[in-house]
mmCIF file with all atom_site columns, C-alpha atoms in Angstrom:
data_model
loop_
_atom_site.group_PDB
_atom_site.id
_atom_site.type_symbol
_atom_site.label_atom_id
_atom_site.label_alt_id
_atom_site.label_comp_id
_atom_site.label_asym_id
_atom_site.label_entity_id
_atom_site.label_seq_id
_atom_site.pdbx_PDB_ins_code
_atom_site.Cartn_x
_atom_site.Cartn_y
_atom_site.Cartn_z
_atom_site.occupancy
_atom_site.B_iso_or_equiv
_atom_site.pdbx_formal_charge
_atom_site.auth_seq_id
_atom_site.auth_comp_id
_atom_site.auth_asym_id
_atom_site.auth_atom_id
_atom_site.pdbx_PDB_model_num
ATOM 1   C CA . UNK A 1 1   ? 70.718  74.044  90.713  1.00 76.00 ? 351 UNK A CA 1
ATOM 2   C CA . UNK A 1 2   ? 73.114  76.619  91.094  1.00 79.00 ? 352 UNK A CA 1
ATOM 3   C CA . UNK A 1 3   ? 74.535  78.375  88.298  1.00 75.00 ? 353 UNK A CA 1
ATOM 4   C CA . UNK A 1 4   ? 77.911  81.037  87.832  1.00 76.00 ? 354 UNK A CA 1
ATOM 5   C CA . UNK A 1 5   ? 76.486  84.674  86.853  1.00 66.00 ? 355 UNK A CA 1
ATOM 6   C CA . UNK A 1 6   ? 77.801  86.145  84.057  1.00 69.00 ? 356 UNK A CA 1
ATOM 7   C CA . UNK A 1 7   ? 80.388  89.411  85.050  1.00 59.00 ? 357 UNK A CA 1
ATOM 8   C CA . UNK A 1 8   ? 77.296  91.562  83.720  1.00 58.00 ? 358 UNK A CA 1
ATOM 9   C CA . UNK A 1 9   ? 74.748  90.064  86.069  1.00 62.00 ? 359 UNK A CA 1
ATOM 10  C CA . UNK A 1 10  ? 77.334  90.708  89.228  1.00 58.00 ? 360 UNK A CA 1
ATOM 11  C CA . UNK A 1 11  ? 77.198  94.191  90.282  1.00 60.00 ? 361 UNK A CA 1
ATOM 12  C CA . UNK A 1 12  ? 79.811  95.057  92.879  1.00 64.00 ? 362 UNK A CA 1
ATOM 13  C CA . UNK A 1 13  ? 79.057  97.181  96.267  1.00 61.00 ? 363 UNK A CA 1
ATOM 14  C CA . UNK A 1 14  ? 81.272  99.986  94.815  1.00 60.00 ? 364 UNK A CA 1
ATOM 15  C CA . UNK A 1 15  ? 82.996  100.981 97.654  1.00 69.00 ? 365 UNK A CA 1
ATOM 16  C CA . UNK A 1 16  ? 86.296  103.121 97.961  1.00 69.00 ? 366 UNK A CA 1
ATOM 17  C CA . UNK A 1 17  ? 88.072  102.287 100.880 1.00 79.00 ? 367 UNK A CA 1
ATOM 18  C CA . UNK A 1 18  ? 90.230  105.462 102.092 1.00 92.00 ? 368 UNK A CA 1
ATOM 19  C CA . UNK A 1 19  ? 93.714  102.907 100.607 1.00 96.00 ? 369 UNK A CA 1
ATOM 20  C CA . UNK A 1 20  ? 96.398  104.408 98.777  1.00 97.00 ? 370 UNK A CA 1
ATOM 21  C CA . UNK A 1 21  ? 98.335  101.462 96.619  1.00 98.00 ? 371 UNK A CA 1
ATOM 22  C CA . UNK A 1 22  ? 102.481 101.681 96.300  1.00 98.00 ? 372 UNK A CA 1
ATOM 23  C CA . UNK A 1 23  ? 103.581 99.459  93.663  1.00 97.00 ? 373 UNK A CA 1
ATOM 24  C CA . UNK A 1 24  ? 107.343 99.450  93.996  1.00 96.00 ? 374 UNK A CA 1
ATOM 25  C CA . UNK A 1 25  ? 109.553 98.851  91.100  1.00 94.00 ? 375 UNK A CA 1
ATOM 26  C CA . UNK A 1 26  ? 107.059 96.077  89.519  1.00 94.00 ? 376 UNK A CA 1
ATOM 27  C CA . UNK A 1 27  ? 109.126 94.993  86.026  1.00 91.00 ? 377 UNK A CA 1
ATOM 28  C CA . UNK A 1 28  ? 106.691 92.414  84.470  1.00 93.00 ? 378 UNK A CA 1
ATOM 29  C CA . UNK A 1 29  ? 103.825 93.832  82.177  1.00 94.00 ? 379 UNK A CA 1
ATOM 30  C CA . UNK A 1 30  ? 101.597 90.953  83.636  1.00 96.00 ? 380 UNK A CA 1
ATOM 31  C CA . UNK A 1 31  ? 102.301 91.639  87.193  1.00 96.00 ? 381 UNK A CA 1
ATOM 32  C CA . UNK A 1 32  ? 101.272 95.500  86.469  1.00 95.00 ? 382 UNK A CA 1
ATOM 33  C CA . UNK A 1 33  ? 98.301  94.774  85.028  1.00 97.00 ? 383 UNK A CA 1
ATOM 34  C CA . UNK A 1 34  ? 96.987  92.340  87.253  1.00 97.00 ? 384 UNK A CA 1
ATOM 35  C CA . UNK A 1 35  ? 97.882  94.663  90.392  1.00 97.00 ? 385 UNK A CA 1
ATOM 36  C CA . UNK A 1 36  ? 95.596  97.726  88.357  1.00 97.00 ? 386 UNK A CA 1
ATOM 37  C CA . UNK A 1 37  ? 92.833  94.835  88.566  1.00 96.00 ? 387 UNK A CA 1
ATOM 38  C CA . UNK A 1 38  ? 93.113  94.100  91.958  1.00 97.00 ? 388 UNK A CA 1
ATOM 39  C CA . UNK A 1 39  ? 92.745  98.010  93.127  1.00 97.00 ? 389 UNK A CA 1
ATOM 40  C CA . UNK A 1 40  ? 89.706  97.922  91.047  1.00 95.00 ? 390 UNK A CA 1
ATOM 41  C CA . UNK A 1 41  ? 88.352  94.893  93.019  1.00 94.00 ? 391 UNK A CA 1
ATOM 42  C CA . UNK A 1 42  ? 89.319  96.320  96.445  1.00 95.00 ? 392 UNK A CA 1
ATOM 43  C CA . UNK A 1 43  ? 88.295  99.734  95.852  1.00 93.00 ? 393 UNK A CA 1
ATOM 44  C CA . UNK A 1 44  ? 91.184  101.219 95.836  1.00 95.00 ? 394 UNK A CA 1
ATOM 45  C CA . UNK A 1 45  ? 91.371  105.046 95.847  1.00 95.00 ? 395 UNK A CA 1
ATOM 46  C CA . UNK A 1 46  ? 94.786  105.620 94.240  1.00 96.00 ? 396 UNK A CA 1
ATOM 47  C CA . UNK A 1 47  ? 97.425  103.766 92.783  1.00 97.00 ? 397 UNK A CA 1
ATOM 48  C CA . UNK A 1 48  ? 101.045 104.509 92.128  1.00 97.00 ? 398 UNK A CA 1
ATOM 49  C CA . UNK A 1 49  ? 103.221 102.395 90.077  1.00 96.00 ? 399 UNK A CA 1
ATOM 50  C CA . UNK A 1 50  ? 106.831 104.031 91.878  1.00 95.00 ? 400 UNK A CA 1
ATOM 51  C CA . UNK A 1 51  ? 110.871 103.532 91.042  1.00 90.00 ? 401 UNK A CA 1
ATOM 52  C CA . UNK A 1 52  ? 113.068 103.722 87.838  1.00 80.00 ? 402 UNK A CA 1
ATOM 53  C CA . UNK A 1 53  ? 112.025 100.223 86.994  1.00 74.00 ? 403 UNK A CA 1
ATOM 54  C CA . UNK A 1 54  ? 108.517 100.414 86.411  1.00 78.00 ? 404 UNK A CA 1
ATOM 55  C CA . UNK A 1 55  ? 106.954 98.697  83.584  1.00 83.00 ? 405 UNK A CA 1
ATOM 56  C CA . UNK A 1 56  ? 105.222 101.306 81.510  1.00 83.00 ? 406 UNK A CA 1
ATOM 57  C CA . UNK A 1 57  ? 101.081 101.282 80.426  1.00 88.00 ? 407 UNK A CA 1
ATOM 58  C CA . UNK A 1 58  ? 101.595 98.575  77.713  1.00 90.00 ? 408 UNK A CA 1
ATOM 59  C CA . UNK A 1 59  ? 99.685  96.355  75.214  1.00 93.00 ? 409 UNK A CA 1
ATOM 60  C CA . UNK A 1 60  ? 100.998 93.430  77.572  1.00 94.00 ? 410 UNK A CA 1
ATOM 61  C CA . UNK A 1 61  ? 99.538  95.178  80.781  1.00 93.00 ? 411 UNK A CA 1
ATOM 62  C CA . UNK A 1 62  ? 96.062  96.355  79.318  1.00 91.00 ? 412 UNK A CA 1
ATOM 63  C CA . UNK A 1 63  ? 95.297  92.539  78.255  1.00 94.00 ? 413 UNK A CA 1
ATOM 64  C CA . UNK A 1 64  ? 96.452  91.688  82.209  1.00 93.00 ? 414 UNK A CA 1
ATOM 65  C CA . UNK A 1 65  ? 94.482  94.328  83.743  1.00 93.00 ? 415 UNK A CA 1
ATOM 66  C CA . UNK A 1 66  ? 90.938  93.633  81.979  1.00 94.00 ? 416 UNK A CA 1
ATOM 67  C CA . UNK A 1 67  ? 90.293  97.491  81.262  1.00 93.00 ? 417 UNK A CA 1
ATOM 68  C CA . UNK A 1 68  ? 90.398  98.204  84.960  1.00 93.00 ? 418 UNK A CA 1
ATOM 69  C CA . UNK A 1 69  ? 93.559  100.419 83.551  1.00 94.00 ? 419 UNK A CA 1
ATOM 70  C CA . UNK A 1 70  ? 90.369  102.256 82.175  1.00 94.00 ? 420 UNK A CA 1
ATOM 71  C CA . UNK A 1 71  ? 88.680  102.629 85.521  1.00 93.00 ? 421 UNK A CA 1
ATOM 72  C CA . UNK A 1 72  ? 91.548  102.767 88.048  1.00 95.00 ? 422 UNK A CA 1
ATOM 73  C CA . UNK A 1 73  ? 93.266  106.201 89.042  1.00 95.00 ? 423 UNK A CA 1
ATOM 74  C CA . UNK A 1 74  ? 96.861  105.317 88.693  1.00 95.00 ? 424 UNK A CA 1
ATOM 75  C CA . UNK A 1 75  ? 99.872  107.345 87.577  1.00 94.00 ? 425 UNK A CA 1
ATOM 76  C CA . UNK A 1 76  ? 103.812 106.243 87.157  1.00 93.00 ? 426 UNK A CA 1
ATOM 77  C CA . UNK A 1 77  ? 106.327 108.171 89.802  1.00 93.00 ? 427 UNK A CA 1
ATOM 78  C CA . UNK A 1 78  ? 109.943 107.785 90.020  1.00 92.00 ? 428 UNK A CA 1
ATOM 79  C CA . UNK A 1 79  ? 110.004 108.552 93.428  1.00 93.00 ? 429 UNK A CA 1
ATOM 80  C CA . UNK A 1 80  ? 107.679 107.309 96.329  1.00 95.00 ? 430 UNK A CA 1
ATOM 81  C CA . UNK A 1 81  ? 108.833 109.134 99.718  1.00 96.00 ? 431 UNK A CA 1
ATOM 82  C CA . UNK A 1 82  ? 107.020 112.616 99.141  1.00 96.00 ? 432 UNK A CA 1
ATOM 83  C CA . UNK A 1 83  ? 103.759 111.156 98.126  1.00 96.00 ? 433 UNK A CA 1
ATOM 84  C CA . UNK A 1 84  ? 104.207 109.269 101.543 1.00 97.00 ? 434 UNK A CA 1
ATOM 85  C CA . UNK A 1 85  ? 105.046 111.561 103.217 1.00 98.00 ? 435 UNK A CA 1
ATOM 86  C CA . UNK A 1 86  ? 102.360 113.742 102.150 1.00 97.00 ? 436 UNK A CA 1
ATOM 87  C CA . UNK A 1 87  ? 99.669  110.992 102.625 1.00 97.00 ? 437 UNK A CA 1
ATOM 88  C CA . UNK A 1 88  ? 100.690 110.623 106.162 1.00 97.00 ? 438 UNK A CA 1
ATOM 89  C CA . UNK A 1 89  ? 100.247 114.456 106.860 1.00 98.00 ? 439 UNK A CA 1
ATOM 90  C CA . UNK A 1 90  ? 96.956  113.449 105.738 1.00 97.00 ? 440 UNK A CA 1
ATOM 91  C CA . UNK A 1 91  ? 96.027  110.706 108.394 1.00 97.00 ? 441 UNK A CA 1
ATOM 92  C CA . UNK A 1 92  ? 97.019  107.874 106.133 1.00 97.00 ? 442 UNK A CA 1
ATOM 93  C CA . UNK A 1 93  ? 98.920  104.730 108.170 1.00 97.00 ? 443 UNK A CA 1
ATOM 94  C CA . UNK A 1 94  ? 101.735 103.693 105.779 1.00 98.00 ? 444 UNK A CA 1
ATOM 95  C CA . UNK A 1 95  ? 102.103 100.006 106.046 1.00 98.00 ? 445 UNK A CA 1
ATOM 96  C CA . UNK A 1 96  ? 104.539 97.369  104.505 1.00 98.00 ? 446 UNK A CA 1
ATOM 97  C CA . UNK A 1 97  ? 103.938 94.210  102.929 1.00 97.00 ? 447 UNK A CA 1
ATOM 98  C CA . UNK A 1 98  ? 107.408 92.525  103.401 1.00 96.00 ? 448 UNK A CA 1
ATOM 99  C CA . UNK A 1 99  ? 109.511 89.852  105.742 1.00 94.00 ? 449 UNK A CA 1
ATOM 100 C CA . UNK A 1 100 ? 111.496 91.899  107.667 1.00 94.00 ? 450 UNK A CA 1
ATOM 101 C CA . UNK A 1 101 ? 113.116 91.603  111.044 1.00 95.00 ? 451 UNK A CA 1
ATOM 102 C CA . UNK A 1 102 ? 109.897 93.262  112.592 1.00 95.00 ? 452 UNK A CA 1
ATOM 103 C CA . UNK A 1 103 ? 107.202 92.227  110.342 1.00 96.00 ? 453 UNK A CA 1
ATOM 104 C CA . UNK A 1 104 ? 104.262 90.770  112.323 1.00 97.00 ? 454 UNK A CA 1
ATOM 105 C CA . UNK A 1 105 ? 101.953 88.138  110.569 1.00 96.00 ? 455 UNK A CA 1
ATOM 106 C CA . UNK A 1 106 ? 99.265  89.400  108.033 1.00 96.00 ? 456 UNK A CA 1
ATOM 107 C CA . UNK A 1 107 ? 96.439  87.697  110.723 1.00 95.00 ? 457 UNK A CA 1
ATOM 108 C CA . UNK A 1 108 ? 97.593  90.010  113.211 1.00 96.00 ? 458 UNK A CA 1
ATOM 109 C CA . UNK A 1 109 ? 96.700  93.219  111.484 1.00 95.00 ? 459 UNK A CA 1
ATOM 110 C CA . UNK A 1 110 ? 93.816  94.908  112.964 1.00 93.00 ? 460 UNK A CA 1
ATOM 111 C CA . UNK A 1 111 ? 91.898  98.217  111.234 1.00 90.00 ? 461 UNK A CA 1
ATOM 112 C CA . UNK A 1 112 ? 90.552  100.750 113.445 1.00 88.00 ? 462 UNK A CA 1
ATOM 113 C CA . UNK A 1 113 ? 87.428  102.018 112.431 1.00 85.00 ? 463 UNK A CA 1
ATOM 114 C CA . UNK A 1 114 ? 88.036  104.683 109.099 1.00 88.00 ? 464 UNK A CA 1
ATOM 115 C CA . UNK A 1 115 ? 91.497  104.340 109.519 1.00 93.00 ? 465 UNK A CA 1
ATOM 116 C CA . UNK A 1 116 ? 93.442  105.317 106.240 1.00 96.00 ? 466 UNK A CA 1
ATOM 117 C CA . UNK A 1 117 ? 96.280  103.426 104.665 1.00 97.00 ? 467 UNK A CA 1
ATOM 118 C CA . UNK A 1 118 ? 99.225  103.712 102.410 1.00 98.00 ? 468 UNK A CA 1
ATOM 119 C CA . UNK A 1 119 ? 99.641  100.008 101.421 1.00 98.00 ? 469 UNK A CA 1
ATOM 120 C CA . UNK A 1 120 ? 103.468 99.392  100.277 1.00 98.00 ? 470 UNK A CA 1
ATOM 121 C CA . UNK A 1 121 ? 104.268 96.110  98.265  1.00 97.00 ? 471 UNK A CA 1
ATOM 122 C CA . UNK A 1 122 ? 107.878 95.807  96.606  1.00 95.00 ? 472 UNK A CA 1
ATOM 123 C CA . UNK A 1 123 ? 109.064 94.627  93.160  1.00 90.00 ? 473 UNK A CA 1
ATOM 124 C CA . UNK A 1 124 ? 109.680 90.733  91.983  1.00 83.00 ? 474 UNK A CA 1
ATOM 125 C CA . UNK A 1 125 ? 113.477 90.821  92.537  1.00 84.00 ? 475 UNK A CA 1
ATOM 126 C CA . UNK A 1 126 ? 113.990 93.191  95.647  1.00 89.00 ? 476 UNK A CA 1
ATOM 127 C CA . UNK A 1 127 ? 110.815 93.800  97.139  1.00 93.00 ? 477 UNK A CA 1
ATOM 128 C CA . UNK A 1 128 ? 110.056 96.954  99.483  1.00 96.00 ? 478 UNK A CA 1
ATOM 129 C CA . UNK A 1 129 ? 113.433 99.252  99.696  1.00 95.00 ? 479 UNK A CA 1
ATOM 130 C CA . UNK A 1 130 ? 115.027 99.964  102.515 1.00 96.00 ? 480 UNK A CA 1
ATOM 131 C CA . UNK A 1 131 ? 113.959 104.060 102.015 1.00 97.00 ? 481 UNK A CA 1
ATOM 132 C CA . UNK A 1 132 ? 110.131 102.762 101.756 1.00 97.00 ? 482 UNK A CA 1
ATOM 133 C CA . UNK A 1 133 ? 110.778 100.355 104.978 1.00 97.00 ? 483 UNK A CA 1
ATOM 134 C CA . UNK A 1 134 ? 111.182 103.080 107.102 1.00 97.00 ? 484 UNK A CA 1
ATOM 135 C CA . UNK A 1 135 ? 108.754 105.032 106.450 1.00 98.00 ? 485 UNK A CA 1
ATOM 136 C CA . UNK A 1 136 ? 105.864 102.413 107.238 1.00 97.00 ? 486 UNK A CA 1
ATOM 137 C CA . UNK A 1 137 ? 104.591 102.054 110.798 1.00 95.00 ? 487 UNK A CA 1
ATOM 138 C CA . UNK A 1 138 ? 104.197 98.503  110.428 1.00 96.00 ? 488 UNK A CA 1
ATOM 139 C CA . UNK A 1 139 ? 105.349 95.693  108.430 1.00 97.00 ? 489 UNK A CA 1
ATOM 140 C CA . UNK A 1 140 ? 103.676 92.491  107.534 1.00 97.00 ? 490 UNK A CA 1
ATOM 141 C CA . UNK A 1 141 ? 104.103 89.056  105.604 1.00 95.00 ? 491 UNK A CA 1
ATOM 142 C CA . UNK A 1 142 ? 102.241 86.112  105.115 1.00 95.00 ? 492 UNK A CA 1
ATOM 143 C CA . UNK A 1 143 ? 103.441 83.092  106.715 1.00 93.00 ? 493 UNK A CA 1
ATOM 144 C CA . UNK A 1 144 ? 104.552 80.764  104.625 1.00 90.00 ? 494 UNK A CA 1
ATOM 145 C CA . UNK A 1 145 ? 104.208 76.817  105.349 1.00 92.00 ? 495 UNK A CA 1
ATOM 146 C CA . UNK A 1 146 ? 106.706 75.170  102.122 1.00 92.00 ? 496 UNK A CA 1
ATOM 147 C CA . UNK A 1 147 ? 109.913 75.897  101.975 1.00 88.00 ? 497 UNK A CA 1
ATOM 148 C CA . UNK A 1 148 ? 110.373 78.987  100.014 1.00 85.00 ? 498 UNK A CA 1
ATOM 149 C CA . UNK A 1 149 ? 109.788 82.514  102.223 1.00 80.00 ? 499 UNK A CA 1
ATOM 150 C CA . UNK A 1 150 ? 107.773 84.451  99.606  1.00 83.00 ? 500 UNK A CA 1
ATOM 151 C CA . UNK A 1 151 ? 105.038 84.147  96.984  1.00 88.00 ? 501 UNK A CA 1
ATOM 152 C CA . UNK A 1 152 ? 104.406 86.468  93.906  1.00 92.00 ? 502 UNK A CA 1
ATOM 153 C CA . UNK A 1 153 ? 104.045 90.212  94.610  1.00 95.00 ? 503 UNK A CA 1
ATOM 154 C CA . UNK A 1 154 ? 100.310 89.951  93.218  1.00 96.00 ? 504 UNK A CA 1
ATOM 155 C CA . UNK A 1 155 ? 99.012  86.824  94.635  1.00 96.00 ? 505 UNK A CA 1
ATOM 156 C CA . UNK A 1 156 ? 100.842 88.079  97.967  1.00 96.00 ? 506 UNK A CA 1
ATOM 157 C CA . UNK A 1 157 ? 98.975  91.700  97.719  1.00 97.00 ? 507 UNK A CA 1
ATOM 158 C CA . UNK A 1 158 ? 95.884  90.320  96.887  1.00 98.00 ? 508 UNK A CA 1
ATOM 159 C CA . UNK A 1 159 ? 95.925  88.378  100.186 1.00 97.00 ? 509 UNK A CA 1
ATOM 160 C CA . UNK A 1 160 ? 96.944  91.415  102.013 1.00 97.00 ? 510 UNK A CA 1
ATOM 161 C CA . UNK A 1 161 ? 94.207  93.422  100.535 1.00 97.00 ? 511 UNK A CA 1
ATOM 162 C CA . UNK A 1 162 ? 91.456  90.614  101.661 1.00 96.00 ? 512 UNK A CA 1
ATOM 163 C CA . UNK A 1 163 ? 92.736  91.196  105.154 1.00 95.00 ? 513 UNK A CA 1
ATOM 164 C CA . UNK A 1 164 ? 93.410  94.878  105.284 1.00 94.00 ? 514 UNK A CA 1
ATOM 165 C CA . UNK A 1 165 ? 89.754  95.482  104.030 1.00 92.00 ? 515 UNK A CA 1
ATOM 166 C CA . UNK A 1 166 ? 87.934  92.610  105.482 1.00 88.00 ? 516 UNK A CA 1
ATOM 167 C CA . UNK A 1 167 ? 86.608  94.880  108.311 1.00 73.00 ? 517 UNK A CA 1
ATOM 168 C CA . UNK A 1 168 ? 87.162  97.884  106.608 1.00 67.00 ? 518 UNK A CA 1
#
């Protein structure tokens, strides 16, 4: 008979993939949090939460993120295109996750081997900006099969991290 471990029984393969995390103008506490605990369970090495309308470390984004905030190295910046910029001087691949007019599906994203990333995602009511857009190599979105065009910036980013490390 199988039976679901406890959290303390599981113990992760505690690997840091070489992915640096934009979170672009993210506005709802929950949505924060829950992004912080999603680069803890990809490995993440660095998160920044970027643009005048982030939510700030709050009571509200602690509960969402399950202490990863703890364990996570994230800061707040109001402005994303130097540490970019400065990432790609580094070797990092900036990438997109956003519709755009030359996005190419999520399943057609392939890794190289040790190939470093800037991953990009966009806030609830505007997504990626335009000055963010341009600076990524590639864009990509999930197909979507109802009729709306988009899902929620975490549930969509925690699809795109699946992929983008699957092989990583």
């Amino acid at each position: 008979m199988e039976i679901q471990k406890s959290h303390h029984e599981y113990k992760s393969a505690s690997i840091e993939h070489q992915i640096v995390l934009i979170a672009e103008n993210i506005r709802t506490p929950e949505n924060a949090g829950m992004i912080m605990r999603l680069a803890d369970a990809f490995g993440i090495q660095q998160l920044f939460f970027v643009g005048e309308h982030a939510v700030e470390l709050s009571t509200k984004v602690k509960r969402a993120s399950r202490n990863t905030y703890k364990t996570v190295n994230f800061q707040y910046i109001a402005d994303a295109t130097e540490i970019v910029t400065d990432f790609t001087n580094e070797g990092f691949t900036p990438i997109a996750l956003e519709i755009t007019n030359s996005s190419k599906p999520l399943k057609a994203f392939k890794a190289k081997k040790n190939q470093k990333f800037v991953v990009i995602v966009g806030g609830e009511r505007q997504g990626v900006s335009e000055t963010l857009l341009k600076m990524c190599t590639e864009h990509y979105h999930i197909p979507m099969f109802g009729k709306n065009s988009s899902i929620n910036v975490v549930n969509a980013l925690a699809v795109g991290l699946y992929k983008i490390t699957e092989n990583h």
